[in-house]
Tab-separated table of C-alpha atoms in Angstrom:
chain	number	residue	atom	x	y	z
A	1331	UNK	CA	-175.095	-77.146	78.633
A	1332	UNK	CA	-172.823	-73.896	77.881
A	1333	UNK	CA	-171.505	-73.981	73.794
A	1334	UNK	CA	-167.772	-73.656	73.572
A	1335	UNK	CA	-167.890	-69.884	73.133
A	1336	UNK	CA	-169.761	-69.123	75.894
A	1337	UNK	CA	-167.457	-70.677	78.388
A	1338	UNK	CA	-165.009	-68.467	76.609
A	1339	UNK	CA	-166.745	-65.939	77.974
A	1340	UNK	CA	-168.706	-64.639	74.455
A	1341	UNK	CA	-171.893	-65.121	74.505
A	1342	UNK	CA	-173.749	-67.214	71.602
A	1343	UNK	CA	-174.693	-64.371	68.892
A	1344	UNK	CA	-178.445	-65.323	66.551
A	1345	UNK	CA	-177.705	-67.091	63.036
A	1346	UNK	CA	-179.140	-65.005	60.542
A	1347	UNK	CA	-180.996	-67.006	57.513
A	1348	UNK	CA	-178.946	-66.973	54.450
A	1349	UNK	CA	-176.038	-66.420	56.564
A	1350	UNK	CA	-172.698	-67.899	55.498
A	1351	UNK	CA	-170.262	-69.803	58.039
A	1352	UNK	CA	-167.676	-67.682	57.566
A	1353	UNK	CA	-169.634	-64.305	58.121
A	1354	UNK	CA	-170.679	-66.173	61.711
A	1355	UNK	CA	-167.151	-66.517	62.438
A	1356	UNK	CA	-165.502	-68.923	64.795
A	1357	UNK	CA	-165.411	-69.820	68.166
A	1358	UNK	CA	-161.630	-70.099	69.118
A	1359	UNK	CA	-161.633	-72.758	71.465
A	1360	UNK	CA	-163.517	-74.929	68.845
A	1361	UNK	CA	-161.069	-73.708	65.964
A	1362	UNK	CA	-158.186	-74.593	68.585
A	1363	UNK	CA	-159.564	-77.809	69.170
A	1364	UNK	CA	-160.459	-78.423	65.139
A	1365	UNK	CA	-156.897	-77.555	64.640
A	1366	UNK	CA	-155.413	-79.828	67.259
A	1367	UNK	CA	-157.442	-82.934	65.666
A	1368	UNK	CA	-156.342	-82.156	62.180
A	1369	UNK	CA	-152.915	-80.942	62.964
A	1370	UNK	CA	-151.887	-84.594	64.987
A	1371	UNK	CA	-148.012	-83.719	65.906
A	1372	UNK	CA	-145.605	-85.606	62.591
A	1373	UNK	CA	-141.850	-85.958	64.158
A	1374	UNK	CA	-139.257	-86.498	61.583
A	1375	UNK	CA	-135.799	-86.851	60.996
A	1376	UNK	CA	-133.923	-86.650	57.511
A	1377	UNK	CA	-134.158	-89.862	54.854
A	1378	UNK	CA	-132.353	-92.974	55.283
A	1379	UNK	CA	-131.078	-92.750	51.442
A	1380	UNK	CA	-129.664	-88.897	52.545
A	1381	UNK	CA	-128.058	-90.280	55.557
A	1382	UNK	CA	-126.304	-93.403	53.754
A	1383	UNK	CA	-125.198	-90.974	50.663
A	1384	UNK	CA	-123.600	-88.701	53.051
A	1385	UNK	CA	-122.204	-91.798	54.764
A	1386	UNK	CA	-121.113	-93.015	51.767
A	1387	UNK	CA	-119.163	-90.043	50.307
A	1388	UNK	CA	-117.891	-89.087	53.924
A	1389	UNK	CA	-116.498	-92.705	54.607
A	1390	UNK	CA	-114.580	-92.296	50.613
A	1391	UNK	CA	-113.407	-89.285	51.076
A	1392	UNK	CA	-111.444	-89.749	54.536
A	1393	UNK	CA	-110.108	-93.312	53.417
A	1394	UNK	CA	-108.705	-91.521	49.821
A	1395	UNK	CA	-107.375	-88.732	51.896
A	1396	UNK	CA	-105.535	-91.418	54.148
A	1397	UNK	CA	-104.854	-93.461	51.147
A	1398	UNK	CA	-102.391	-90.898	49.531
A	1399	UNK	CA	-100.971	-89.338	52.607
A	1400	UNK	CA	-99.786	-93.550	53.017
A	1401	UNK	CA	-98.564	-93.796	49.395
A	1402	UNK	CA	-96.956	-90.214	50.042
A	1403	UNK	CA	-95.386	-90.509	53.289
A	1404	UNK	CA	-95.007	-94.118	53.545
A	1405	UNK	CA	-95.112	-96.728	50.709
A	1406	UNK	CA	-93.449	-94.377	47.788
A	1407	UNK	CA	-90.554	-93.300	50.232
A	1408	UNK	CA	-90.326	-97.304	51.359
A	1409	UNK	CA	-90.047	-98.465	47.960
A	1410	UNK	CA	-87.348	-95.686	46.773
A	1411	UNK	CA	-85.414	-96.879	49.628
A	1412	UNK	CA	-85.663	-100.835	49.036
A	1413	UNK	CA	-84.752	-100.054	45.415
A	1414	UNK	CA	-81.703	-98.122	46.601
A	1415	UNK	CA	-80.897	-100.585	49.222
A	1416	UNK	CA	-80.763	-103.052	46.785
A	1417	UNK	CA	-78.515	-101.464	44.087
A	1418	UNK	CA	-75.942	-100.998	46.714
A	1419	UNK	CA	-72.822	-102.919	46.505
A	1420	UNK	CA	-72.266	-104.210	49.057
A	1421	UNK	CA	-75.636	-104.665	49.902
A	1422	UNK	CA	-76.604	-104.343	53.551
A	1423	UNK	CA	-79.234	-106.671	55.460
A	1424	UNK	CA	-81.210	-103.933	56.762
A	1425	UNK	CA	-82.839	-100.417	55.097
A	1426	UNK	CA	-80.670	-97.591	55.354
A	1427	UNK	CA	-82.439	-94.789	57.606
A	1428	UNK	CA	-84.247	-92.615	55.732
A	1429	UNK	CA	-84.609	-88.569	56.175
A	1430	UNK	CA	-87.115	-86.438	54.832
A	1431	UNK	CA	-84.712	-83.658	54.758
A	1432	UNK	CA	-82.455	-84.913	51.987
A	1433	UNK	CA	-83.839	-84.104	48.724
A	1434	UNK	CA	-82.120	-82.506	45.482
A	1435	UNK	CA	-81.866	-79.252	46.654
A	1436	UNK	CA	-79.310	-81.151	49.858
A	1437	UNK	CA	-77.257	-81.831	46.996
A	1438	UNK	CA	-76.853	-78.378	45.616
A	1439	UNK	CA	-75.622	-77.099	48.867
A	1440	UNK	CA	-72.630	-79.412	48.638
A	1441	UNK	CA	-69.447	-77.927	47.143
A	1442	UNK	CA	-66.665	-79.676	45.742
A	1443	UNK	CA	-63.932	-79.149	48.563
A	1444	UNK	CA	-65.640	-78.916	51.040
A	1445	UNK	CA	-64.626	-81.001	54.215
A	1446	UNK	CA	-66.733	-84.283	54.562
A	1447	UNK	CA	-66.217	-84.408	58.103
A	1448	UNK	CA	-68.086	-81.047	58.469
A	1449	UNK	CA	-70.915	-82.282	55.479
A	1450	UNK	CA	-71.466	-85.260	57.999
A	1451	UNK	CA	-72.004	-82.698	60.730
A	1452	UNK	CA	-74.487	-80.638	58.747
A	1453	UNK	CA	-75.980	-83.769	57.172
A	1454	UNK	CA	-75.929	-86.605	60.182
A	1455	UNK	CA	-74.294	-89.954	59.816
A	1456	UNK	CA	-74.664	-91.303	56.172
A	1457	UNK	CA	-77.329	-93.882	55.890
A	1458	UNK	CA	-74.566	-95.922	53.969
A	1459	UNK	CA	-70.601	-95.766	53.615
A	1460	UNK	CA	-68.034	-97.583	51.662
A	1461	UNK	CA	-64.690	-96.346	51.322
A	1462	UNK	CA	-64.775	-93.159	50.121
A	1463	UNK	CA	-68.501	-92.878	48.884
A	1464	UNK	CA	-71.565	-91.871	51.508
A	1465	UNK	CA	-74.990	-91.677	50.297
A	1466	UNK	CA	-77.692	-90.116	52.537
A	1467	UNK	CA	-81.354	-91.316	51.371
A	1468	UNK	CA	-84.645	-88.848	51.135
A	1469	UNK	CA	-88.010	-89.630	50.448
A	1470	UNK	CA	-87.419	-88.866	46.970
A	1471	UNK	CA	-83.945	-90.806	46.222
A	1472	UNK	CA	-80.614	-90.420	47.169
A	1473	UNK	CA	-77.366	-87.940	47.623
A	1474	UNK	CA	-74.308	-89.717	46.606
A	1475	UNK	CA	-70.709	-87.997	48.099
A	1476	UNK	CA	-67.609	-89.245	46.367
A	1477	UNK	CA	-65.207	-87.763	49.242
A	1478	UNK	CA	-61.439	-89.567	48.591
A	1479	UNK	CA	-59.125	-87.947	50.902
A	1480	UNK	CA	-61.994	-86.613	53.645
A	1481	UNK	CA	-62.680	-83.764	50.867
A	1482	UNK	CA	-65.828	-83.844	48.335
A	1483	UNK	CA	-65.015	-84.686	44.585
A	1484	UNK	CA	-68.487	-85.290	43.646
A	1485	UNK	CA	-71.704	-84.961	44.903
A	1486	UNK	CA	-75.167	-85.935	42.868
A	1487	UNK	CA	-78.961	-86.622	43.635
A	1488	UNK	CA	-80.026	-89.932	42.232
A	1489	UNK	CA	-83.896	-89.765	42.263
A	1490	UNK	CA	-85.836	-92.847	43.139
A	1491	UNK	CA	-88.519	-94.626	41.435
A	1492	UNK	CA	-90.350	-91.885	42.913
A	1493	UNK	CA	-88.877	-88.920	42.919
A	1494	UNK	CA	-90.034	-85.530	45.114
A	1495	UNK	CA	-92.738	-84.677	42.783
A	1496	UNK	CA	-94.179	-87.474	42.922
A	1497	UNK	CA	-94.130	-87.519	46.304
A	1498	UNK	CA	-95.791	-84.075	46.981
A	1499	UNK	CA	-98.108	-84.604	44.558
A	1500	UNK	CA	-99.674	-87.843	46.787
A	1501	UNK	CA	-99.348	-85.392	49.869
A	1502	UNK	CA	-101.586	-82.435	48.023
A	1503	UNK	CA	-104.089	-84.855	46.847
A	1504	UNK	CA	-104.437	-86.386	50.265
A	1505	UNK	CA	-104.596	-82.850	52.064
A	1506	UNK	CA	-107.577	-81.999	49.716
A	1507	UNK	CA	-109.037	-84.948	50.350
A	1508	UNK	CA	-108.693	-84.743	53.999
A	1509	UNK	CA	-110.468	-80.937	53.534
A	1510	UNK	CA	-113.461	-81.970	51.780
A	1511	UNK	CA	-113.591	-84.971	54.377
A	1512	UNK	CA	-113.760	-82.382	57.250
A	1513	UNK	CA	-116.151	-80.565	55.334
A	1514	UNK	CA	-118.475	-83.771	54.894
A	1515	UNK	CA	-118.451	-84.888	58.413
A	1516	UNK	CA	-119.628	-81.544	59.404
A	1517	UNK	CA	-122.230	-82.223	56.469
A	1518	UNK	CA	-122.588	-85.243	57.797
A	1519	UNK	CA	-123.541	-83.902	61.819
A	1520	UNK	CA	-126.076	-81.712	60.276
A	1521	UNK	CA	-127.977	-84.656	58.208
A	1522	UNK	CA	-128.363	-86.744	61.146
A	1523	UNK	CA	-129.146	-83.851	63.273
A	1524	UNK	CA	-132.107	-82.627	60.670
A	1525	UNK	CA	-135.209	-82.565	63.065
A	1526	UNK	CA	-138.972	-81.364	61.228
A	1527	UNK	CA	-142.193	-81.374	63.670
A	1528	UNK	CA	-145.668	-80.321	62.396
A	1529	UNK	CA	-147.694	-79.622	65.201
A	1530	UNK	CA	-150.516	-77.394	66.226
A	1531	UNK	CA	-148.290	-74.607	66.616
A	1532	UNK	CA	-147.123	-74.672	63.128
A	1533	UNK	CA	-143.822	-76.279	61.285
A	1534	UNK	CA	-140.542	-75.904	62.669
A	1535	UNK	CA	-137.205	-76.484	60.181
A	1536	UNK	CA	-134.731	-77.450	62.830
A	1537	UNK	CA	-133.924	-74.184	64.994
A	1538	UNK	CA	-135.795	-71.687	62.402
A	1539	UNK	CA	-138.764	-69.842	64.262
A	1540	UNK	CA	-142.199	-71.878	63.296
A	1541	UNK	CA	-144.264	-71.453	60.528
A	1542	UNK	CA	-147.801	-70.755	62.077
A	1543	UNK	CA	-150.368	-72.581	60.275
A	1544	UNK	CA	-152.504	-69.207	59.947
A	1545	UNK	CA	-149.736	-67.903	57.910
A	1546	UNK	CA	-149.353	-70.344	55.475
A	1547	UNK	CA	-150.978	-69.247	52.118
A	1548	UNK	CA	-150.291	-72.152	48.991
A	1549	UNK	CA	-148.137	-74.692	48.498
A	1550	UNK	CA	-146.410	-74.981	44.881
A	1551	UNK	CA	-145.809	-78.144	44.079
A	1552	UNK	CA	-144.824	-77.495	40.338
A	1553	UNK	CA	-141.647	-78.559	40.608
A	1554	UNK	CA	-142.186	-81.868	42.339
A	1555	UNK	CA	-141.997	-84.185	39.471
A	1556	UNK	CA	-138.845	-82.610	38.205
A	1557	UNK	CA	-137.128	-82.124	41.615
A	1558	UNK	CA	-139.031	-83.671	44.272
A	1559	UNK	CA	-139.714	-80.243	46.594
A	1560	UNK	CA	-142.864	-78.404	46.643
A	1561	UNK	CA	-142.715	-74.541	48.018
A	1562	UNK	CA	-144.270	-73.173	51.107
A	1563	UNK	CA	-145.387	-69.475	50.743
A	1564	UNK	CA	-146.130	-68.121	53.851
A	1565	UNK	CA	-145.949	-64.625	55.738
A	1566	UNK	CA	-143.356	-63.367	58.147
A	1567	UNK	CA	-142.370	-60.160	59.186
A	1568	UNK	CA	-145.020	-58.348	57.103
A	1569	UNK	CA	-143.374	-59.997	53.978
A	1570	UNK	CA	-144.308	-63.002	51.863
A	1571	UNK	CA	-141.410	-65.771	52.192
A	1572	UNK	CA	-140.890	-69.139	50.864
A	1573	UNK	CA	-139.578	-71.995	52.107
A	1574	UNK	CA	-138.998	-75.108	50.219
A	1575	UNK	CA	-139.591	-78.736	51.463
A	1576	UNK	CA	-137.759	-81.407	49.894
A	1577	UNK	CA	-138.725	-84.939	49.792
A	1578	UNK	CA	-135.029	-85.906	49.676
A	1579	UNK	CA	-134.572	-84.075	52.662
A	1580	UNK	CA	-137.629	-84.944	54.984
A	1581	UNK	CA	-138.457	-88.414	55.814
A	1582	UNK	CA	-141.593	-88.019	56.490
A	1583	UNK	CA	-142.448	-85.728	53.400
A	1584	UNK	CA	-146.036	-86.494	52.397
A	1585	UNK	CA	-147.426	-87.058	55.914
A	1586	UNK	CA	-146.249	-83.494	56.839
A	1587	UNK	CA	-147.526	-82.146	53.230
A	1588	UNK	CA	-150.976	-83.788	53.670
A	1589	UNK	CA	-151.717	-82.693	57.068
A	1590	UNK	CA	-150.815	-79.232	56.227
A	1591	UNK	CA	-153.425	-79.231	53.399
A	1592	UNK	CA	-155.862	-80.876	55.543
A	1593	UNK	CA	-155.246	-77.985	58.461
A	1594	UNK	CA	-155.670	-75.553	55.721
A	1595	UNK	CA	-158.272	-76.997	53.897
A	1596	UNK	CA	-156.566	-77.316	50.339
A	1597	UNK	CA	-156.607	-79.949	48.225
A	1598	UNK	CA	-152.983	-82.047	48.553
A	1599	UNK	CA	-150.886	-81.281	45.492
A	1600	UNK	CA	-149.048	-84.128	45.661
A	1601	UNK	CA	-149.963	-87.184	42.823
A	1602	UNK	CA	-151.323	-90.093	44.365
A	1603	UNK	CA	-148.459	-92.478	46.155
A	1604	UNK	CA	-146.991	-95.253	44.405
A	1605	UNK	CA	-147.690	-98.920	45.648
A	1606	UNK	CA	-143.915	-98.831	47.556
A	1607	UNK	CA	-144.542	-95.967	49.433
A	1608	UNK	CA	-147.176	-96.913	50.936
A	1609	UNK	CA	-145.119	-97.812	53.942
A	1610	UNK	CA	-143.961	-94.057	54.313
A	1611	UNK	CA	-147.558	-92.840	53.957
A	1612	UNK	CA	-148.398	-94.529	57.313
């Protein structure tokens, strides 16, 4: 029966006494096959606490954002115009329409004298008219027209409840909201899409090029206890780089951390697991 090295073609070299196992080298198709046994392929996604945080906050921000755009664009204008509807004398059954373009500056383009016929072309229909008085109603409040004789005597803004500022104010908050919303969902895509495998060939971090086990030097898990990452020093390139591995961030933290060590032949860094989690020690 052949020894692994010599059906890799290398024939079986004489153990000197005193010799170490390292100075005998390896046979590669037995270090291959060592490595495959220790290095058993760990799949694993991102935690379920990460995923229901960024959930969470994605979820809050959209319905805030959608929150104030409504009190903006829809509730604050609403309950200007009930309030105005229902100071009116007389007072009509319905809501006067409502346009977004009427606001206080509308009422500083009106000059007294001018013709109301040709204000009512400029301006549309008034939402409301009694004699001589129109009023036009914004999302803000209200233009009031005293016109006797088809010419304007007096034109004012009345601001509502809620006046413009107000108004805009609901409409910024929302849009910022609705920003940082965007920017969570895309947050969001890249949680659920976190993908870490430790396999024979090394570790892979999503679409980064693998981590070879061979050029892995230490892991430093100083930091754990305060932050819950330990950092993988490793060579690439010619250069020494890090790259840190967070149990926040990796479901399947200690598995990956303890095969590693185990490949390598270090002692795990990591303290001893609690009772709980023994489950994710499986």
């Amino acid at each position: 029966m052949k020894r692994p090295c010599e059906w890799y073609g290398q024939a079986p070299r004489e153990v000197r006494a005193g010799e170490s196992r390292a100075a005998r080298g390896r046979c590669p198709i037995a270090h291959a096959e060592t490595q495959a046994r220790i290095m058993e392929p760990i799949i694993s996604g991102t935690t379920g606490e990460r995923k229901g945080r960024t959930i969470f906050i994605t979820v809050m921000l959209v319905a805030f954002s959608a929150w104030y755009f409504y009190d903006g664009l829809v509730k604050y204008p609403q309950d200007n115009l009930t309030a105005a509807r229902d100071a009116l004398v007389p007072r009509p059954d319905a809501l006067p329409p409502l346009d977004p373009n009427i606001d206080a500056d509308t009422a500083k383009g009106v000059s007294d004298g001018a013709a109301l016929d040709a204000l009512i072309e400029r301006l549309g229909a008034p939402g409301w008219r009694h004699g001589d008085e129109c009023r036009w109603f914004g999302r803000g409040g209200q233009l009031r027209v005293a016109a006797p004789g088809g010419k304007v005597a007096e034109a004012e803004w009345i601001a509502g409840r809620y006046d413009t500022h107000d108004i805009q104010v609901q409409i910024w908050i929302g849009s910022i909201m609705g920003v940082l919303g965007l920017l969570m969902l895309g947050q969001l895509v890249r949680v659920l899409r976190t993908r870490v495998v430790l396999d024979p060939s090394g570790l892979r971090l999503g679409s980064r090029p693998p981590i070879p086990l061979s050029a892995m030097t230490k892991i430093d898990a100083s930091r754990y206890k305060e932050k819950g990452w330990v950092t993988l020093h490793h060579h690439a390139g010619g250069r020494t780089r890090t790259t840190r591995l967070d149990c926040d961030v990796i479901d399947r933290f200690r598995p990956i951390i303890e095969s590693i060590c185990q490949g390598k032949g270090w002692a795990c860094p990591l303290p001893p697991p609690r009772r709980q989690d023994d489950d994710v020690t499986d």
